[in-house]
mmCIF file of C-alpha atoms in Angstrom:
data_model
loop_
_atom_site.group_PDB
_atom_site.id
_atom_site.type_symbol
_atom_site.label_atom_id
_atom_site.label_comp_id
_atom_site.label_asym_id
_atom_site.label_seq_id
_atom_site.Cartn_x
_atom_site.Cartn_y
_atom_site.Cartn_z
ATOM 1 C CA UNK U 1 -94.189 30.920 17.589
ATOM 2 C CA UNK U 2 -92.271 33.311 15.485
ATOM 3 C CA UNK U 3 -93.585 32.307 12.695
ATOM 4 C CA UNK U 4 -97.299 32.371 13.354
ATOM 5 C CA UNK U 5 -96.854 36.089 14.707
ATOM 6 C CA UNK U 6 -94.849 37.687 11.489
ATOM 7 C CA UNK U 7 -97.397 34.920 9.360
ATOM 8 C CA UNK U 8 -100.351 36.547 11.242
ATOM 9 C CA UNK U 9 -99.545 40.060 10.743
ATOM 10 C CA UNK U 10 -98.575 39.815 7.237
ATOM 11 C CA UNK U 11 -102.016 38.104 6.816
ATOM 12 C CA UNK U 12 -103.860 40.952 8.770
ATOM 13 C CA UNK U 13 -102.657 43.976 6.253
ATOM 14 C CA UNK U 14 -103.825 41.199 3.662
ATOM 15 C CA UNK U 15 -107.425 41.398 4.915
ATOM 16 C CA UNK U 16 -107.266 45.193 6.311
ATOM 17 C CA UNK U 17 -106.422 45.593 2.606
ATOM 18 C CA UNK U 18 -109.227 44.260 1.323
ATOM 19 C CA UNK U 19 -112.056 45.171 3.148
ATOM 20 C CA UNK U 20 -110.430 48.407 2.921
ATOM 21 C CA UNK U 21 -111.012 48.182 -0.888
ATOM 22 C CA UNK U 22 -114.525 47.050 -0.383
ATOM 23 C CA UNK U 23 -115.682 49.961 1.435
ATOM 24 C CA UNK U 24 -113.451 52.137 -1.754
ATOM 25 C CA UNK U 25 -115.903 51.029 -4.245
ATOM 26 C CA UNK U 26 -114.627 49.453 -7.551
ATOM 27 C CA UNK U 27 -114.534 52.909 -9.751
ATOM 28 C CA UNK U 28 -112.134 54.491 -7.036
ATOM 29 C CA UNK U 29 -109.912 51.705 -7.170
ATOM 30 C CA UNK U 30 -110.268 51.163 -10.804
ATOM 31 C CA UNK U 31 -109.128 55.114 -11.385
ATOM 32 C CA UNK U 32 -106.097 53.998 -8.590
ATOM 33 C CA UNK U 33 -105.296 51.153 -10.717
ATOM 34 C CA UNK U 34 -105.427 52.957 -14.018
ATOM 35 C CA UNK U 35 -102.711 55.646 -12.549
ATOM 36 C CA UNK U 36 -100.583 52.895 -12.788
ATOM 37 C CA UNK U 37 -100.576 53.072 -16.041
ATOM 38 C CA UNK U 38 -99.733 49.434 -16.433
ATOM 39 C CA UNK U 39 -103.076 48.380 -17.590
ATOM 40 C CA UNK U 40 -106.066 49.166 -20.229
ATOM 41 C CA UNK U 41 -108.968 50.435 -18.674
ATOM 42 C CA UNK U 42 -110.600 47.510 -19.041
ATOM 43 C CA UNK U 43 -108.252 45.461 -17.432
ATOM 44 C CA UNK U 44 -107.992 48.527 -14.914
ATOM 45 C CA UNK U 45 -112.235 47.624 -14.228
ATOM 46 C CA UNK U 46 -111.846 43.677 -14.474
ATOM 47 C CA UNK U 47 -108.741 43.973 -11.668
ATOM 48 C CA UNK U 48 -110.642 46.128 -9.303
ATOM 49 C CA UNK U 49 -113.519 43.866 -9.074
ATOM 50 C CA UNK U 50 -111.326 40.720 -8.492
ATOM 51 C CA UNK U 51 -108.653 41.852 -6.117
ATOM 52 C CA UNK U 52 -110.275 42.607 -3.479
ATOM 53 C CA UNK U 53 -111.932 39.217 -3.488
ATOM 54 C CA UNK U 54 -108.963 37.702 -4.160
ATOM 55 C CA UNK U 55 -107.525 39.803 -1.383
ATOM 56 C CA UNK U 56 -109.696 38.466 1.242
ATOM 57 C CA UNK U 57 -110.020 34.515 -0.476
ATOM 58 C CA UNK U 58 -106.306 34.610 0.311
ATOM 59 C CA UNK U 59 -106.516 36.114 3.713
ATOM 60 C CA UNK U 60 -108.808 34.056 5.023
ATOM 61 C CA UNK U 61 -107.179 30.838 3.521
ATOM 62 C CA UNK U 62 -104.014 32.156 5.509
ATOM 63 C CA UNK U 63 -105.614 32.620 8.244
ATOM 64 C CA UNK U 64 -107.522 28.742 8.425
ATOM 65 C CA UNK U 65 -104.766 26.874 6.527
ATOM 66 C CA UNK U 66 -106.598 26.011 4.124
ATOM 67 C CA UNK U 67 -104.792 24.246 1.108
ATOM 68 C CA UNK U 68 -101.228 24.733 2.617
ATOM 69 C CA UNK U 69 -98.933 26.227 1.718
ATOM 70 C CA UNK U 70 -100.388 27.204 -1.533
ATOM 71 C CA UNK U 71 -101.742 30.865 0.065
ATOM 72 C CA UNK U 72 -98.735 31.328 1.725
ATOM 73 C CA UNK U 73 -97.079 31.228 -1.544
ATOM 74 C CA UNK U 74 -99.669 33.029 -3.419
ATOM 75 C CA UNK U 75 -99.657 35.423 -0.662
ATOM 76 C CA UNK U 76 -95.733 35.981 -1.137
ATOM 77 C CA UNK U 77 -96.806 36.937 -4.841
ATOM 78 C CA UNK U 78 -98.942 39.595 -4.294
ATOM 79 C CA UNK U 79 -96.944 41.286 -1.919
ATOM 80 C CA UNK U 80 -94.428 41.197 -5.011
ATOM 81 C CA UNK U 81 -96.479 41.741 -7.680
ATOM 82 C CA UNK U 82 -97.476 45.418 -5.706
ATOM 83 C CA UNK U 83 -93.904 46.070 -5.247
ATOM 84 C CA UNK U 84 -93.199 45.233 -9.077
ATOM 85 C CA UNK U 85 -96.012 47.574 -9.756
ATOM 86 C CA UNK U 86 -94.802 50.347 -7.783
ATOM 87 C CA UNK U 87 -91.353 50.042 -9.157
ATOM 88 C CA UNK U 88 -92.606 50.400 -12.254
ATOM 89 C CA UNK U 89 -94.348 53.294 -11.948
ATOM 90 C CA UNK U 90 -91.048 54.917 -9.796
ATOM 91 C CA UNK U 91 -89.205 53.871 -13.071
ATOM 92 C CA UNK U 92 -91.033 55.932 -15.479
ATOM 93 C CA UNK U 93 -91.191 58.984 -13.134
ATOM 94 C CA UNK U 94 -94.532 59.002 -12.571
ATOM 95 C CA UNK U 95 -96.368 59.331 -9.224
ATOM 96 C CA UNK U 96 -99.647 57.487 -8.623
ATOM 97 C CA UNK U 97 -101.546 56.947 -5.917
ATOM 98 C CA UNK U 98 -100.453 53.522 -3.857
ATOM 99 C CA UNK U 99 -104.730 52.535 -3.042
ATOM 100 C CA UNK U 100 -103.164 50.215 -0.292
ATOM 101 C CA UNK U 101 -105.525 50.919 2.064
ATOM 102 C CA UNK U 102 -108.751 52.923 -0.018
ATOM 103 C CA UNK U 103 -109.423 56.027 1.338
ATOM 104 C CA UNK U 104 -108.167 55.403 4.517
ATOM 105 C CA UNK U 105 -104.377 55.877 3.446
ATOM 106 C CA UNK U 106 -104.153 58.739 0.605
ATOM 107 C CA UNK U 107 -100.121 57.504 -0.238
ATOM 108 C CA UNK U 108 -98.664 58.117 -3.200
ATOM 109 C CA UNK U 109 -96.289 55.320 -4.504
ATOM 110 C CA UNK U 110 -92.867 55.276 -2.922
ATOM 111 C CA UNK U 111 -89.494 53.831 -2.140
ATOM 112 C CA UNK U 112 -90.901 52.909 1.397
ATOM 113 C CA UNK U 113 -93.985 51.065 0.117
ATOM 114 C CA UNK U 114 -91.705 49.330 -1.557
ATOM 115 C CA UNK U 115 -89.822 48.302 1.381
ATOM 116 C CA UNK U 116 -93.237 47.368 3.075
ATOM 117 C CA UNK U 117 -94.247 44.908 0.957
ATOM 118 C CA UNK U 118 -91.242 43.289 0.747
ATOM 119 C CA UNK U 119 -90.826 42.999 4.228
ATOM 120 C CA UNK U 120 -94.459 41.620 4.390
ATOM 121 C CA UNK U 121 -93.610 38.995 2.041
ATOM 122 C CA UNK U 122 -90.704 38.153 3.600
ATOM 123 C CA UNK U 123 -92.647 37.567 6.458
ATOM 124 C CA UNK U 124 -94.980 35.057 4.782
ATOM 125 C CA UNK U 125 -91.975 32.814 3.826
ATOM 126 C CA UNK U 126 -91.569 31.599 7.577
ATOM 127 C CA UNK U 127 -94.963 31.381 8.058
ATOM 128 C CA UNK U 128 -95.578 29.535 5.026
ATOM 129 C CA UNK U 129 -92.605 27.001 5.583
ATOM 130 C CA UNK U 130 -94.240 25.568 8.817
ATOM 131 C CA UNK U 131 -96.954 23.679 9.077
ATOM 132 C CA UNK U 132 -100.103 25.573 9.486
ATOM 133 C CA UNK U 133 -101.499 25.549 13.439
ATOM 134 C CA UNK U 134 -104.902 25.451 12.719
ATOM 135 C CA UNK U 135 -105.978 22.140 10.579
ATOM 136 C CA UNK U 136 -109.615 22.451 9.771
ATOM 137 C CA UNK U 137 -111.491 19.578 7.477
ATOM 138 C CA UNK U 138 -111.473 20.272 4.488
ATOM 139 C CA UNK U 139 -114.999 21.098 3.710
ATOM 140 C CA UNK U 140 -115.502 23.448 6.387
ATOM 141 C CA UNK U 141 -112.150 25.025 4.861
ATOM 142 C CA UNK U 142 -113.544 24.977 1.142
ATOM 143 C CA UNK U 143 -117.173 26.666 3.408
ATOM 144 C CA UNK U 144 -115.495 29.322 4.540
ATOM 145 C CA UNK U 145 -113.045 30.286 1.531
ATOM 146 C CA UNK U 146 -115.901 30.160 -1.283
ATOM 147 C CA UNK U 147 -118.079 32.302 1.537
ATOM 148 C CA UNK U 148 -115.515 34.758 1.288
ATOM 149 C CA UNK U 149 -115.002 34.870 -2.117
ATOM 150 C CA UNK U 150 -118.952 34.735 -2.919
ATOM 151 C CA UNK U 151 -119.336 37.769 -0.665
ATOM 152 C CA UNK U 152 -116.329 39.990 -1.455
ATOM 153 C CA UNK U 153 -117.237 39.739 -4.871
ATOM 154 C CA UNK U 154 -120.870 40.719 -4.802
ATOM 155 C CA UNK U 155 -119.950 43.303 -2.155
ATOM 156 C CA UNK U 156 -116.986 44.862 -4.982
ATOM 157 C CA UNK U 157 -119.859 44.054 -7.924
ATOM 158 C CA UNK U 158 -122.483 46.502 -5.578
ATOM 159 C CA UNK U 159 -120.189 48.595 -5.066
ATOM 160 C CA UNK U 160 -119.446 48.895 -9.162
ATOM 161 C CA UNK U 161 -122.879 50.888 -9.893
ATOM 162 C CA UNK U 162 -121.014 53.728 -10.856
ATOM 163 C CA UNK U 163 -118.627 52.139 -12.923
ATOM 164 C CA UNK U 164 -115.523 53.536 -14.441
ATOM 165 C CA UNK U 165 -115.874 54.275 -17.884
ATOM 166 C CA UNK U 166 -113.052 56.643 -19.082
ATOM 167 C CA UNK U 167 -114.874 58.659 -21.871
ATOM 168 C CA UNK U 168 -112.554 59.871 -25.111
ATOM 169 C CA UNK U 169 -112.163 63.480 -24.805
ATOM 170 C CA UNK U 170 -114.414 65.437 -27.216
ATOM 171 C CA UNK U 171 -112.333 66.392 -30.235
ATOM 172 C CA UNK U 172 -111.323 62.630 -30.589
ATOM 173 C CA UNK U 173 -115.196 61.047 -30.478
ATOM 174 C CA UNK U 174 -116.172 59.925 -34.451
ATOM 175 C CA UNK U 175 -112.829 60.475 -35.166
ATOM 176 C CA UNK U 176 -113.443 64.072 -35.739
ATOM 177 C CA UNK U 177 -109.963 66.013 -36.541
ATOM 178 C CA UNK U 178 -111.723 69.025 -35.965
ATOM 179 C CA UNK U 179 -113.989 69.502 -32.914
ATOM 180 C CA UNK U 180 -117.098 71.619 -32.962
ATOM 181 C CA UNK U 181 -115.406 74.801 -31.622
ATOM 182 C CA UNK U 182 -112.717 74.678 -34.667
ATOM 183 C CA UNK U 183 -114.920 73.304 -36.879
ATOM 184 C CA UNK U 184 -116.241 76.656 -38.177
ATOM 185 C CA UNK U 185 -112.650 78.016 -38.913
ATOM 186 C CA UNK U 186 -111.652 74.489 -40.493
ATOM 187 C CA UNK U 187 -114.345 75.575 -42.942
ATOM 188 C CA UNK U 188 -113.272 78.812 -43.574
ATOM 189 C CA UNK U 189 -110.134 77.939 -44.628
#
């Protein structure tokens, strides 16, 4: 019974996660993502518009046991993969927001989200080493997952009209060494 509580409520901050996301919008996370500083902005973009998809896909496979123990597992690697990323980050001495929870948590990355998510992974590993209570056919497992994913991902691809598009700043567009306010005394000289 243990294990379907600390499986459950690792599961749930999966999904509040997510939909959490959602409702951000993809060019909030994206920026959220790029003060990371681990990625390009274009894999910044491409990231934000599948994790919170992924997010919920793995949530909701959790949740119905679908393909077990494969989410648990993949589960366990997401909650790690944040904590590497957040480690990283605390490495270089920069601060960046967490975007956990979208706008509903304003967090910067710390020590103690650190400890979160490794305690929510660790909370998985029960979970995912017992069988799975609820055993759904398969199809009606497959229904429900590719639901999920079809709708989290148009939801984050609506909520991508204002997409992120980090602009150069001015002096650097055309290659120009010398922008238009120091161009006239480049020319004098």
């Amino acid at each position: 019974m243990a294990c379907i509580i600390l499986g459950f409520i690792a599961t749930s901050v999966l999904l509040v996660a997510a939909l959490a996301k959602l409702v951000e919008g993809q060019a909030e996370l994206t920026r959220q993502i790029m003060g990371f500083a681990i990625l390009p902005p274009a894999g910044a973009r491409h990231l934000a518009r599948a994790l919170p998809a992924a997010e919920l896909s793995i949530g909701i496979s959790l949740l119905i046991g679908f393909a077990w123990p494969f989410p648990g597992w993949i589960g366990i690697g997401i909650y790690l993969a944040y904590s590497a990323a957040i480690v990283s980050v605390l490495l270089r001495g920069k601060r960046a927001e967490c975007g956990c929870f979208g706008r509903f948590t304003k967090s910067e990355t710390s020590a103690l989200l650190i400890v979160r998510n490794l305690l929510l992974a660790a909370m998985l590993i029960p979970a995912t080493l017992a069988p799975h209570p609820l055993q759904l056919p398969n199809w009606v497992s497959i229904t429900i997952v590719a639901l999920t994913a079809g709708f989290s991902w148009f939801a984050s691809r609506s909520h991508s009209a204002n997409r992120f598009h980090p602009q150069p700043p001015p002096n650097t567009r055309n290659n120009d060494p010398h922008p238009p306010e120091r161009r006239h005394h480049a020319e004098a000289t």
